Coordinates of C-alpha atoms in Angstrom, one line a residue:
Chain E
M1008 CA 0.2 -0.1 -0.1
N1009 CA 3.3 2.4 0.1
H1010 CA 2.9 3.4 -3.2
F1011 CA -0.4 3.9 -3.5
I1012 CA -2.8 7.4 -3.1
G1013 CA -5.4 7.2 -0.2
I1014 CA -9.1 8.8 -1.6
P1015 CA -10.5 9.1 1.4
R1016 CA -14.4 8.1 0.8
G1017 CA -15.9 10.9 1.6
L1018 CA -17.0 14.7 1.3
D1019 CA -15.6 16.1 -2.3
F1020 CA -15.2 11.5 -3.0
Y1021 CA -19.0 12.6 -4.1
L1022 CA -18.3 15.8 -5.3
H1023 CA -15.0 14.8 -6.9
Y1024 CA -14.4 11.0 -7.8
P1025 CA -14.5 10.6 -11.1
F1026 CA -12.5 13.5 -12.2
W1027 CA -9.7 12.8 -9.6
Q1028 CA -9.8 9.0 -10.5
S1029 CA -9.6 10.4 -13.7
F1030 CA -7.0 13.6 -13.5
L1031 CA -4.2 11.1 -11.2
A1032 CA -4.8 7.4 -13.5
A1033 CA -3.8 9.5 -16.8
L1034 CA -1.0 11.1 -15.2
G1035 CA 0.5 7.3 -14.0
V1036 CA -0.9 7.8 -9.9
P1037 CA -2.6 4.7 -8.6
T1038 CA -4.6 4.9 -5.8
I1039 CA -6.7 3.6 -3.2
V1040 CA -10.4 4.1 -2.5
S1041 CA -11.7 3.8 1.6
P1042 CA -14.3 1.1 1.8
P1043 CA -17.8 2.4 1.7
T1044 CA -18.8 4.1 4.8
N1045 CA -19.7 0.9 8.3
R1046 CA -20.2 1.2 11.3
R1047 CA -16.6 0.6 12.3
I1048 CA -15.8 3.9 10.4
V1049 CA -18.0 6.4 11.9
D1050 CA -16.9 5.4 15.5
L1051 CA -13.9 5.5 14.6
G1052 CA -13.5 8.9 13.0
A1053 CA -16.4 10.3 16.3
A1054 CA -14.4 8.8 18.5
H1055 CA -10.7 11.3 17.2
A1056 CA -13.0 13.9 15.5
V1057 CA -13.3 17.5 18.3
D1058 CA -16.6 18.5 19.7
G1059 CA -18.7 20.5 17.3
C1060 CA -18.1 19.3 13.4
C1061 CA -20.2 18.0 11.4
L1062 CA -21.0 14.0 11.5
P1063 CA -20.1 14.0 7.3
L1064 CA -16.6 15.4 8.1
K1065 CA -16.4 13.4 11.6
V1066 CA -16.9 10.3 8.8
Y1067 CA -14.0 11.9 6.3
L1068 CA -11.8 11.1 9.2
G1069 CA -12.7 7.6 9.6
H1070 CA -12.1 7.1 6.4
V1071 CA -8.4 8.7 6.3
L1072 CA -8.4 6.1 9.4
T1073 CA -8.7 3.5 7.3
L1074 CA -6.6 3.8 4.7
A1075 CA -4.2 4.5 7.3
E1076 CA -4.4 1.2 8.8
Q1077 CA -4.2 0.0 5.6
G1078 CA -0.3 1.1 5.6
V1079 CA -1.4 4.1 3.2
K1080 CA 1.2 6.7 3.8
T1081 CA 0.0 9.0 1.2
F1082 CA -3.4 11.0 1.2
F1083 CA -5.6 13.3 -1.2
V1084 CA -7.2 15.5 0.9
P1085 CA -7.7 19.2 -1.8
Q1086 CA -8.1 22.0 -0.2
I1087 CA -11.9 23.1 -1.8
I1088 CA -12.2 26.9 -1.5
S1089 CA -15.1 27.2 -4.1
I1090 CA -16.3 25.3 -7.0
V1091 CA -18.9 27.9 -9.1
R1092 CA -17.5 31.8 -10.3
R1093 CA -18.8 33.9 -6.7
E1094 CA -19.9 31.2 -4.8
Y1095 CA -17.9 29.1 -1.8
I1096 CA -18.4 25.8 0.0
C1097 CA -18.7 25.6 3.1
P1098 CA -15.8 27.0 5.2
Y1099 CA -14.6 22.9 6.5
F1100 CA -13.5 22.1 2.8
L1101 CA -10.9 25.3 3.3
G1102 CA -10.0 23.7 6.2
L1103 CA -9.6 20.0 5.2
P1104 CA -5.9 18.9 4.8
D1105 CA -5.4 21.3 7.8
F1106 CA -7.9 18.6 10.0
V1107 CA -6.8 16.0 8.8
A1108 CA -2.7 16.6 9.4
H1109 CA -3.6 17.0 12.6
Y1110 CA -4.8 13.4 12.9
L1111 CA -1.8 12.1 11.1
P1112 CA 2.0 10.9 12.3
K1113 CA 4.3 14.1 11.3
A1114 CA 6.4 10.7 10.0
G1115 CA 6.5 9.0 7.6
T1116 CA 2.7 10.8 6.0
S1117 CA 2.2 13.2 4.1
I1118 CA -0.8 14.7 1.9
L1119 CA -1.6 15.4 -1.1
S1120 CA -3.5 18.6 -2.2
P1121 CA -4.6 20.3 -5.0
V1122 CA -5.8 23.9 -4.7
V1123 CA -9.7 24.3 -6.2
D1124 CA -10.6 27.8 -6.5
A1125 CA -13.3 29.1 -8.5
R1126 CA -14.3 32.2 -7.1
R1127 CA -12.8 33.8 -10.7
G1128 CA -13.6 31.6 -12.9
E1129 CA -13.7 28.1 -14.4
L1130 CA -10.1 28.8 -16.5
A1131 CA -8.5 30.1 -12.6
A1132 CA -9.0 27.0 -11.3
A1133 CA -8.0 24.5 -14.2
K1134 CA -4.6 26.1 -14.0
K1135 CA -4.1 25.7 -10.9
I1136 CA -5.0 21.9 -10.6
I1137 CA -2.5 21.9 -13.9
A1138 CA 0.2 23.2 -12.0
F1139 CA -1.1 19.9 -9.1
G1140 CA -0.3 18.0 -12.2
T1141 CA 3.2 18.9 -13.0
R1142 CA 4.8 17.4 -9.5
F1143 CA 3.7 13.5 -11.7
G1144 CA 4.5 14.8 -15.1
S1145 CA 5.0 17.4 -17.7
W1146 CA 3.0 20.8 -17.9
L1147 CA 1.7 19.3 -20.6
Q1148 CA 1.4 15.9 -20.2
S1149 CA -1.0 17.8 -16.9
A1150 CA -3.2 19.6 -18.9
H1151 CA -4.5 16.7 -21.3
A1152 CA -4.5 14.9 -17.9
Y1153 CA -7.1 17.4 -16.7
H1154 CA -9.0 17.3 -20.4
T1155 CA -9.6 14.0 -20.0
A1156 CA -10.5 14.0 -16.9
R1157 CA -13.1 17.4 -17.5
A1158 CA -14.2 14.1 -20.1
A1159 CA -15.1 11.5 -17.9
V1160 CA -17.1 13.3 -15.7
P1161 CA -20.9 12.8 -16.0
K1162 CA -23.6 15.6 -17.5
A1163 CA -26.5 16.0 -15.1
T1164 CA -29.5 14.9 -17.4
V1165 CA -32.9 16.4 -17.2
R1166 CA -35.4 13.7 -16.7
L1167 CA -38.3 16.4 -15.6
D1168 CA -41.6 16.7 -16.8
Q1169 CA -42.0 12.6 -17.5
N1170 CA -44.9 11.0 -16.4
R1171 CA -46.4 13.2 -15.1
G1172 CA -50.0 11.7 -14.4
S1173 CA -48.7 8.4 -14.2
A1174 CA -49.8 6.7 -10.8
E1175 CA -46.1 6.8 -9.5
L1176 CA -45.4 9.0 -7.5
K1177 CA -42.2 11.4 -7.1
V1178 CA -40.3 12.9 -4.6
L1179 CA -37.9 16.0 -4.1
L1180 CA -34.8 14.4 -2.1
L1181 CA -32.8 17.1 -1.6
G1182 CA -29.5 17.4 0.4
H1183 CA -25.4 17.5 0.6
R1184 CA -23.9 15.0 -2.1
Y1185 CA -22.2 13.2 0.2
L1186 CA -25.2 12.4 2.5
L1187 CA -27.1 11.2 -0.7
G1188 CA -24.7 9.2 -2.0
D1189 CA -23.5 7.9 1.3
S1190 CA -26.0 4.9 1.9
F1191 CA -25.1 3.7 5.3
L1192 CA -25.3 7.4 6.3
N1193 CA -29.4 8.1 4.7
Q1194 CA -29.9 4.6 5.7
G1195 CA -30.4 3.1 1.8
I1196 CA -33.2 5.7 1.6
R1197 CA -32.6 5.7 -1.5
D1198 CA -33.4 1.8 -1.3
K1199 CA -36.6 2.6 1.0
L1200 CA -37.7 5.0 -2.2
Q1201 CA -37.4 2.8 -4.3
E1202 CA -39.0 -0.2 -3.2
A1203 CA -41.8 2.1 -2.0
A1204 CA -42.1 2.6 -6.3
V1205 CA -41.2 6.3 -5.7
E1206 CA -39.4 8.3 -8.7
V1207 CA -36.5 9.7 -7.0
I1208 CA -35.3 13.5 -7.5
T1209 CA -32.4 14.8 -6.8
A1210 CA -30.5 17.9 -7.7
D1211 CA -27.4 16.6 -9.6
Q1212 CA -29.6 15.1 -12.2
I1213 CA -30.1 19.2 -13.2
P1214 CA -27.9 20.9 -15.3
D1215 CA -26.2 24.0 -12.6
T1216 CA -27.1 26.4 -15.2
I1217 CA -31.1 25.4 -15.1
L1218 CA -30.7 25.1 -10.7
S1219 CA -28.8 28.7 -10.8
R1220 CA -31.8 30.3 -12.8
A1221 CA -34.6 28.6 -10.5
A1222 CA -32.5 29.7 -7.7
G1223 CA -32.9 33.3 -9.1
K1224 CA -36.0 33.4 -8.0
L1225 CA -35.0 33.8 -4.1
P1226 CA -34.8 37.1 -2.7
K1227 CA -31.8 37.0 -1.7
R1228 CA -28.7 35.2 -3.7
V1229 CA -27.5 32.3 -1.5
F1230 CA -23.5 32.5 -2.3
W1231 CA -23.4 28.4 -0.6
T1232 CA -23.0 25.8 -4.3
S1233 CA -24.4 23.3 -2.2
G1234 CA -27.5 25.3 -1.2
R1235 CA -28.1 27.0 -3.9
Q1236 CA -27.9 23.5 -5.8
S1237 CA -30.2 22.4 -3.6
L1238 CA -33.3 25.7 -2.9
G1239 CA -32.6 25.6 -7.1
A1240 CA -34.1 21.9 -7.5
L1241 CA -37.1 22.4 -5.2
E1242 CA -37.2 26.2 -7.4
R1243 CA -37.6 24.4 -10.2
C1244 CA -39.6 20.5 -9.2
L1245 CA -42.0 22.0 -6.5
E1246 CA -44.7 21.9 -8.9
D1247 CA -44.0 18.6 -10.9
V1248 CA -43.1 16.2 -7.1
D1249 CA -45.3 14.8 -4.6
G1250 CA -43.5 15.9 -1.6
V1251 CA -39.9 17.0 -0.4
I1252 CA -37.4 15.3 2.2
T1253 CA -34.3 16.8 2.7
L1254 CA -32.0 14.9 4.7
A1255 CA -29.0 17.6 6.8
A1256 CA -26.4 16.7 8.9
F1257 CA -26.7 17.6 12.5
A1258 CA -24.5 20.0 13.3
C1259 CA -24.4 21.9 9.6
G1260 CA -24.0 25.7 9.5
P1261 CA -24.9 25.6 6.2
D1262 CA -27.7 23.2 5.9
S1263 CA -29.2 25.3 9.3
L1264 CA -30.2 27.8 6.6
I1265 CA -30.9 26.2 3.7
S1266 CA -32.8 23.4 5.5
D1267 CA -35.6 26.5 6.9
V1268 CA -36.1 28.1 3.9
I1269 CA -37.0 24.4 2.2
Q1270 CA -39.3 24.1 5.1
R1271 CA -41.0 27.0 4.5
R1272 CA -41.1 27.4 0.9
A1273 CA -42.9 24.0 0.4
R1274 CA -45.8 24.9 2.5
Q1275 CA -46.3 27.8 0.8
A1276 CA -46.5 26.0 -2.5
G1277 CA -48.5 23.5 -0.5
V1278 CA -46.3 20.8 -1.6
P1279 CA -45.7 18.4 2.0
S1280 CA -42.0 18.0 2.9
L1281 CA -40.0 16.3 5.6
L1282 CA -36.6 16.9 7.2
I1283 CA -34.7 14.3 9.0
Y1284 CA -31.4 14.9 10.4
V1285 CA -29.0 12.7 10.6
D1286 CA -26.4 12.3 12.9
E1287 CA -24.4 9.2 14.4
H1288 CA -26.9 8.9 16.9
T1289 CA -29.7 8.2 14.2
G1290 CA -31.7 5.6 15.4
Q1291 CA -32.9 2.9 12.5
A1292 CA -36.3 3.4 14.0
G1293 CA -37.7 6.5 14.5
F1294 CA -36.0 7.3 10.7
G1295 CA -37.7 4.1 9.4
T1296 CA -41.5 5.2 10.8
R1297 CA -41.0 9.0 9.5
I1298 CA -40.1 7.9 5.7
E1299 CA -43.6 5.3 6.1
A1300 CA -44.9 8.1 7.3
F1301 CA -44.7 10.5 5.3
M1302 CA -44.8 8.3 1.9
D1303 CA -48.2 7.1 3.5
M1304 CA -48.6 10.6 3.4
L1305 CA -48.6 11.0 0.3
V1306 CA -50.2 7.7 -1.2
R1307 CA -53.0 8.8 1.2
R1308 CA -53.5 12.4 -0.5
K1309 CA -52.7 10.8 -4.0
A1310 CA -55.6 8.5 -3.9
K1311 CA -57.9 11.3 -2.0
Chain F
M1090 CA -74.6 -21.3 26.5
P1091 CA -72.7 -21.3 23.8
M1092 CA -72.1 -17.4 21.7
A1093 CA -71.7 -16.9 18.1
K1094 CA -68.5 -15.8 17.4
R1095 CA -68.3 -12.2 17.3
G1096 CA -66.1 -11.3 13.9
V1097 CA -63.2 -8.6 14.7
Y1098 CA -59.9 -6.7 13.7
L1099 CA -57.7 -6.9 15.8
G1100 CA -55.3 -3.7 16.3
V1101 CA -52.2 -4.1 18.6
D1102 CA -49.5 -1.2 19.1
V1103 CA -46.9 -1.6 21.2
G1104 CA -44.9 1.4 22.7
S1105 CA -42.4 2.5 25.4
V1106 CA -44.5 2.6 28.4
S1107 CA -47.8 0.8 26.9
T1108 CA -49.0 -2.8 25.0
N1109 CA -52.3 -1.7 23.9
L1110 CA -55.2 -4.2 22.0
V1111 CA -57.8 -3.7 20.5
L1112 CA -60.6 -5.8 19.1
L1113 CA -62.9 -3.7 16.4
D1114 CA -66.7 -5.2 15.3
H1115 CA -66.0 -5.7 11.9
E1116 CA -69.6 -5.2 11.2
T1117 CA -70.2 -1.6 13.7
D1118 CA -66.9 -0.7 14.4
D1119 CA -67.5 -0.2 18.3
I1120 CA -64.4 -0.8 19.9
L1121 CA -65.5 -4.4 21.8
A1122 CA -62.6 -4.9 24.2
K1123 CA -59.6 -3.2 25.0
L1124 CA -56.6 -3.6 26.8
Y1125 CA -54.1 -1.3 28.1
L1126 CA -51.0 -3.0 29.6
R1127 CA -48.3 -1.8 30.6
T1128 CA -45.3 -2.7 28.7
N1129 CA -42.3 -2.9 31.5
G1130 CA -39.5 -3.2 29.4
A1131 CA -40.7 -6.7 27.4
P1132 CA -42.6 -6.6 25.0
I1133 CA -43.2 -10.8 24.3
H1134 CA -44.1 -11.0 28.2
A1135 CA -46.6 -8.0 27.5
L1136 CA -48.0 -9.4 24.3
A1137 CA -48.7 -13.0 25.5
Q1138 CA -50.4 -11.3 28.3
G1139 CA -52.9 -9.3 26.4
M1140 CA -54.2 -12.6 24.1
R1141 CA -54.6 -14.5 26.8
Q1142 CA -57.0 -11.7 28.2
L1143 CA -58.8 -11.2 24.5
R1144 CA -59.5 -14.9 25.0
E1145 CA -60.6 -14.8 28.3
A1146 CA -62.6 -12.2 27.4
G1147 CA -64.8 -13.6 24.8
E1148 CA -65.1 -15.6 21.3
W1149 CA -63.4 -13.8 18.6
D1150 CA -63.4 -14.8 14.8
V1151 CA -59.9 -13.0 14.4
F1152 CA -60.7 -11.6 10.4
G1153 CA -57.4 -9.0 10.4
V1154 CA -54.9 -8.6 13.0
G1155 CA -53.2 -4.6 12.3
A1156 CA -49.9 -4.0 14.7
T1157 CA -48.1 0.0 15.0
G1158 CA -45.6 0.8 18.0
S1159 CA -42.7 1.0 18.6
G1160 CA -42.5 -2.7 18.7
R1161 CA -44.7 -3.0 15.9
Q1162 CA -42.5 -5.2 14.0
L1163 CA -42.1 -7.8 16.9
A1164 CA -45.8 -7.9 17.4
A1165 CA -47.0 -8.2 13.6
A1166 CA -44.0 -11.3 14.3
I1167 CA -44.9 -13.4 17.5
I1168 CA -49.3 -12.5 16.8
G1169 CA -49.2 -12.4 13.0
A1170 CA -49.9 -9.1 11.1
D1171 CA -51.8 -8.2 8.5
V1172 CA -50.1 -4.6 8.2
V1173 CA -48.0 -3.0 9.9
K1174 CA -47.7 0.4 9.7
N1175 CA -45.9 3.1 11.7
E1176 CA -47.9 5.1 14.4
I1177 CA -48.3 8.4 13.0
T1178 CA -50.8 6.5 9.9
A1179 CA -52.2 4.4 13.3
H1180 CA -53.3 7.8 15.6
A1181 CA -54.6 9.9 12.6
V1182 CA -56.6 6.7 11.3
A1183 CA -58.4 6.2 14.6
A1184 CA -59.1 10.0 15.1
L1185 CA -60.6 10.8 12.6
K1186 CA -62.7 7.5 12.4
H1187 CA -63.6 9.2 15.8
N1188 CA -64.5 13.0 14.4
P1189 CA -64.0 12.9 10.7
Q1190 CA -63.2 16.5 10.7
A1191 CA -60.7 16.2 13.0
A1192 CA -57.5 18.8 11.8
T1193 CA -55.4 18.2 14.5
V1194 CA -53.6 15.6 16.4
I1195 CA -51.6 15.6 19.2
E1196 CA -50.1 13.1 20.5
I1197 CA -48.3 12.4 23.3
G1198 CA -47.0 8.9 24.5
G1199 CA -44.6 7.2 26.9
Q1200 CA -41.1 8.5 24.6
D1201 CA -42.6 9.8 22.0
S1202 CA -44.6 12.3 20.9
K1203 CA -45.9 13.6 17.8
I1204 CA -47.8 16.7 16.1
I1205 CA -50.2 15.7 13.1
L1206 CA -52.2 17.9 10.7
I1207 CA -55.4 16.5 9.0
R1208 CA -56.9 19.0 5.6
N1209 CA -59.7 17.5 4.3
G1210 CA -59.4 14.0 5.8
V1211 CA -55.8 13.5 4.7
V1212 CA -52.3 14.0 6.9
S1213 CA -51.3 17.2 5.6
D1214 CA -48.4 17.6 7.7
F1215 CA -46.7 15.8 11.0
A1216 CA -44.1 15.9 13.3
M1217 CA -42.0 13.5 16.1
N1218 CA -40.2 14.8 18.8
T1219 CA -36.1 14.6 17.1
I1220 CA -33.4 14.5 19.6
C1221 CA -35.0 14.7 22.6
A1222 CA -37.2 13.0 24.7
A1223 CA -38.8 15.6 27.0
G1224 CA -41.7 15.9 27.7
T1225 CA -43.0 13.0 27.5
G1226 CA -45.4 10.3 29.5
S1227 CA -42.3 8.3 30.6
F1228 CA -40.6 11.6 32.2
L1229 CA -44.2 12.0 34.2
D1230 CA -43.7 9.1 36.0
Q1231 CA -40.7 9.4 36.9
Q1232 CA -41.8 13.6 38.6
A1233 CA -44.9 11.3 40.4
A1234 CA -42.8 9.2 41.3
R1235 CA -40.4 11.5 43.4
L1236 CA -42.7 13.5 44.7
G1237 CA -44.7 9.8 46.1
I1238 CA -48.3 11.1 44.0
S1239 CA -49.7 8.4 42.1
V1240 CA -49.2 9.5 37.6
Q1241 CA -52.8 8.9 37.8
D1242 CA -53.5 12.3 40.5
F1243 CA -51.0 14.4 38.4
G1244 CA -53.3 16.4 36.8
D1245 CA -55.8 17.0 39.4
I1246 CA -54.1 17.9 42.2
A1247 CA -52.1 20.4 39.5
L1248 CA -55.5 21.7 38.7
Q1249 CA -55.6 22.7 42.3
S1250 CA -53.5 25.0 42.1
R1251 CA -53.3 29.2 41.6
N1252 CA -50.1 30.0 41.3
P1253 CA -48.2 27.9 38.7
V1254 CA -44.3 28.4 39.0
R1255 CA -42.0 28.9 36.0
I1256 CA -40.2 25.7 35.8
A1257 CA -37.6 25.0 32.0
G1258 CA -39.0 22.5 30.5
R1259 CA -36.9 22.1 27.7
C1260 CA -34.3 19.9 29.4
T1261 CA -35.8 17.2 32.0
V1262 CA -32.6 17.3 33.9
F1263 CA -33.2 20.6 33.6
A1264 CA -36.4 20.4 35.0
E1265 CA -36.3 18.3 38.1
S1266 CA -33.7 20.4 39.6
D1267 CA -36.0 22.9 38.5
M1268 CA -38.6 21.6 41.0
I1269 CA -36.5 20.8 43.3
H1270 CA -34.7 24.1 44.0
K1271 CA -38.8 25.1 43.5
Q1272 CA -40.2 22.9 46.7
Q1273 CA -37.3 23.8 48.5
L1274 CA -37.8 27.4 48.1
G1275 CA -41.5 26.3 49.7
H1276 CA -43.9 26.1 46.4
S1277 CA -46.5 23.9 47.6
V1278 CA -46.8 20.5 45.5
A1279 CA -49.8 21.7 43.0
D1280 CA -48.2 24.6 42.1
I1281 CA -45.5 22.8 41.4
L1282 CA -47.1 20.1 39.1
A1283 CA -49.3 23.0 38.0
G1284 CA -45.8 24.7 36.6
L1285 CA -44.7 21.1 34.9
C1286 CA -47.8 21.4 33.0
Q1287 CA -47.2 24.4 31.8
A1288 CA -43.6 23.2 30.5
M1289 CA -44.2 20.1 29.3
V1290 CA -47.0 22.1 26.8
R1291 CA -44.4 24.8 25.7
N1292 CA -42.1 22.4 25.1
Y1293 CA -44.3 20.2 23.4
L1294 CA -45.5 23.9 20.7
S1295 CA -42.3 25.0 20.9
G1296 CA -39.8 21.6 20.2
V1297 CA -43.1 19.5 18.1
A1298 CA -45.6 21.8 17.5
K1299 CA -42.4 24.3 16.0
G1300 CA -45.1 26.6 14.7
K1301 CA -47.5 24.5 12.5
R1302 CA -50.8 26.2 12.3
I1303 CA -52.9 24.3 14.8
E1304 CA -56.7 24.7 13.9
P1305 CA -60.1 23.3 15.8
P1306 CA -60.8 20.5 16.1
V1307 CA -58.5 19.2 18.3
L1308 CA -57.9 15.9 19.7
F1309 CA -55.1 15.0 22.2
Q1310 CA -54.5 11.1 22.4
G1311 CA -51.5 9.3 24.2
G1312 CA -51.4 8.1 27.8
V1313 CA -51.4 11.5 28.6
A1314 CA -54.5 12.6 27.1
A1315 CA -55.0 11.0 31.1
N1316 CA -53.2 14.4 32.5
S1317 CA -56.2 16.7 33.1
G1318 CA -53.4 19.0 33.5
I1319 CA -51.5 18.8 30.3
R1320 CA -55.0 19.1 28.6
Y1321 CA -55.8 22.1 30.9
A1322 CA -52.2 23.8 30.5
L1323 CA -52.9 23.0 26.2
E1324 CA -56.5 24.6 26.4
A1325 CA -54.7 27.6 27.8
A1326 CA -51.9 28.0 25.6
L1327 CA -54.2 27.3 22.3
G1328 CA -57.1 29.5 23.1
L1329 CA -59.0 26.1 21.9
E1330 CA -60.9 23.5 23.0
V1331 CA -58.8 20.2 23.1
E1332 CA -60.7 16.9 22.6
V1333 CA -59.6 13.0 24.8
P1334 CA -61.5 10.6 23.2
P1335 CA -63.0 7.5 24.3
Y1336 CA -60.1 5.2 24.2
F1337 CA -57.7 8.0 23.8
D1338 CA -54.6 6.2 25.5
A1339 CA -55.1 3.2 22.7
M1340 CA -55.7 4.9 19.5
G1341 CA -52.3 4.1 17.9
A1342 CA -54.2 0.3 18.3
V1343 CA -58.2 1.6 17.2
G1344 CA -56.3 2.8 14.4
A1345 CA -54.4 0.3 13.2
A1346 CA -57.8 -2.8 13.8
V1347 CA -59.1 0.0 11.7
L1348 CA -56.3 -0.6 8.4
A1349 CA -56.3 -4.0 8.8
K1350 CA -60.2 -4.1 7.8
E1351 CA -59.7 -1.1 4.9
S1352 CA -56.6 -4.0 4.1
R1353 CA -59.2 -7.3 4.3
F1354 CA -61.6 -4.8 1.6
S1355 CA -59.0 -4.2 -0.8
S1356 CA -57.3 -7.6 -0.4
A1357 CA -60.4 -10.1 -0.3
G1358 CA -60.4 -13.1 -0.2
S1359 CA -57.5 -13.5 1.1
G1360 CA -56.5 -15.4 4.7
T1361 CA -55.1 -13.6 7.6
R1362 CA -51.5 -14.0 8.7
F1363 CA -53.6 -13.9 12.3
A1364 CA -51.3 -16.3 14.6
G1365 CA -54.0 -17.7 17.4
F1366 CA -54.9 -16.4 21.1
A1367 CA -52.3 -19.7 21.5
V1368 CA -50.0 -18.1 21.2
G1369 CA -50.5 -16.2 24.3
E1370 CA -49.8 -20.2 25.5
S1371 CA -46.2 -21.0 24.3
L1372 CA -43.2 -20.2 24.5
L1373 CA -42.2 -16.7 23.5
S1374 CA -38.1 -16.0 23.3
S1375 CA -35.3 -13.5 21.7
T1376 CA -32.6 -14.4 21.0
S1377 CA -30.2 -11.7 20.3
W1378 CA -25.8 -11.1 18.9
E1379 CA -23.9 -9.6 16.9
C1380 CA -23.3 -10.1 14.1
S1381 CA -19.7 -10.6 13.0
G1382 CA -19.5 -10.8 8.8
C1383 CA -18.6 -7.1 8.4
P1384 CA -17.9 -4.5 10.1
N1385 CA -21.0 -2.7 10.8
H1386 CA -21.4 -5.4 13.3
C1387 CA -25.6 -5.9 12.9
E1388 CA -27.4 -6.4 16.3
I1389 CA -29.6 -9.4 15.0
V1390 CA -32.6 -10.3 16.8
Q1391 CA -34.3 -13.5 16.2
I1392 CA -37.8 -14.4 17.8
N1393 CA -38.6 -18.1 19.0
R1394 CA -41.9 -19.1 19.9
D1395 CA -41.5 -22.8 21.3
G1396 CA -38.0 -23.1 20.3
R1397 CA -38.1 -22.9 16.6
P1398 CA -37.8 -19.9 14.4
L1399 CA -39.9 -17.1 14.4
A1400 CA -38.8 -13.5 12.7
C1401 CA -35.1 -12.2 12.3
W1402 CA -34.1 -8.5 12.0
G1403 CA -31.9 -6.4 13.1
S1404 CA -29.2 -6.7 9.8
R1405 CA -28.2 -3.9 7.7
C1406 CA -27.7 -6.8 4.1
A1407 CA -30.2 -10.1 3.7
N1408 CA -27.5 -12.8 4.9
P1409 CA -26.1 -11.9 8.1
M1410 CA -24.0 -14.5 10.2
P1411 CA -25.4 -17.4 12.6
R1412 CA -25.3 -17.0 15.7
T1413 CA -22.1 -18.7 17.2
A1414 CA -22.5 -21.4 19.1
E1415 CA -20.8 -20.2 22.6

C-alpha cells in the first residue's frame, strides 16, 4: 500500500471522484479508495474528531484513519475554496487538509492537496489543478490529464416533466451529495423510496445552469453552492413533485439555514415536506417511521 | 350458553411504556375490547398476556390483524399481522374514525410525542420529537414517583393550583433541578405540578409543533391525555378546546385495527396471518447477537416460539451470520 495514494470515501469524493480518478490515472498515479462507510468507520471518526464538527466531517476522518490502518502513507485531500464562480462551499472543505494532518503521524505520512478555487472562474481553477499535476509529469501531460478528466465527468440529464400523471409518486430528495451518496449515513433512503415505487429526483440530475436560474427566483442570492443547488432544484421541481424530503447533517451550519428555507417554500407551495437530521446516533427506528409515515401521507393524499 | 363468535379486527400497539390491544367489531366498528398493559420493558410478555386476556374476554373470530408502535415488527412476528403501519398513520386513522372533521392530533405517549395535521380527511403534515424525549409520559411518571403521588392523581392536583411556578421544560434534567429548587423555596406541590404541565406544553409547542398551524377540532391522544393538568395547560396555551376521545390511550391500536379492516376489503379473499390466541400460551423468547460478518456489526434479533425461530431482523444486509455457538 506504500506507494498508493489513498482517497477517503467522503465529502469531496461524492462531488469530484470521477474527475480526480481520471486525472490521477492519466498521470499514472496509483490510487486506492477507502471502503464504503460502515459502523466501524463512523465510530473511528467520531471517537477522534474534535467536538462540534458535523457528521460528514467525522466520517471523513474515519475514512482517513481506515486508510492509514491499511498502510496508506499518502492521502489525497483537496483544499476546496470554491467550485462555482462567485460562490463558496462549506469552510470545513477549506481547512480539510489541515484538519486531516492533525490526526496523522507527522513522520512518514504526507498529504496531497490540490487547490480548487473557481471564485474567479473555471480557467483560473484549471490552471491551479494543472500546476498541481506537474509533480507527476510535464505541464503538457498534466494539461492533457485535466482535459481527459473533464470529459470523464458524467453530465447531468434532465428527466423532469416526464411521466406526469402516472400513478407513480415523485419525490424530490435534497441534501449534500455526500449524504445522499453515502447509503450508510442516509440509511439506504434511496432504496427505501425505490422499494416504495417512488421516483426520486435529486439536484445532481439537473444541469447547474437550470438550478442557478431557478435559484434566482429567491429574494436573496445563496452563495453556498450546495444550498443554491438544493434551493434551485426545489424552485424548479416544486410543481412537479408530490413531496420533498430533505436530509440534513446535524451540526451543519449551512444546512440549519437552507433546510429552514426549504421547509418554508414547500409549505407556501402546499407541497408536503419532511426534514430529517442525521447524526452518528441516528436510530433506524425513528428514521424508518418518519419515511414510512411520509410516504403513507403522500399515497393517501394522491388517492383522495 | 354457547354464543356465536363475533367477527373482529385486532389492533395492537406496542409502545415503550404501554402495550395496547383492541378488538374492532367488523360490522359496527365498535370497540368490543380494549387492553392497556404496561410494557415494563418486556414487550413479548405483555403481548402474550394481552392475548390470554382477550381470549378470556369472549369468543372472537379474528378477520385481520394490524400492528403499530415502536414494537410493531415484534408484534407482527408474534401474533401474525396483516398490516404493519407506523404510529403516525395509525393515530391519524383512529382520530378520523372518532371525528371525521378532526384537523389536529396532538399525541403524547410514553417516550415520544407527535403532532399530526389533517386537512380534508388526509394527513397534510406531521412531526415527531427528534433528538430529545423531554416532556413525554415517562418523565411525568418519574416526577410523580419522586413527589410521592400517583400519576393518576397528577392532573387533578395540578388543577388545584392558583399560582403555577415557572419551570424550565427544555430538558428534563434541568426541569427536575428546577422542581427541586422550587420545592425547597416552599412552593406547594400543586403549583409545582401545574408549572410542570405548562413547561411540558411550552416544550411541546416549541419543539414538536414548531409553529405548525393548529386548527380545531383538536384531538389529544396518547397516555398523557389522561392527565387533566396537561390538557388544561394545552387549552390555555392554544386558546382552543382540546378533546380527549374515548380510548385516547389506545388510539394507535384502534387505528391499526381500522387499517387491518381497510386492507382486508382491498384484498378480499386472502386469509389473515393471525397466529391465534394460543400464541399467549406458547413459550416465546428472543435471542440477540452481534453479527461478525462485516465491520457494521449489526445487532441481530431472533424471535422464537416454542424453540423454533419465528422471525429475524436487525441486519443491514440480506445474509447475517448465524449466532456462533458459545
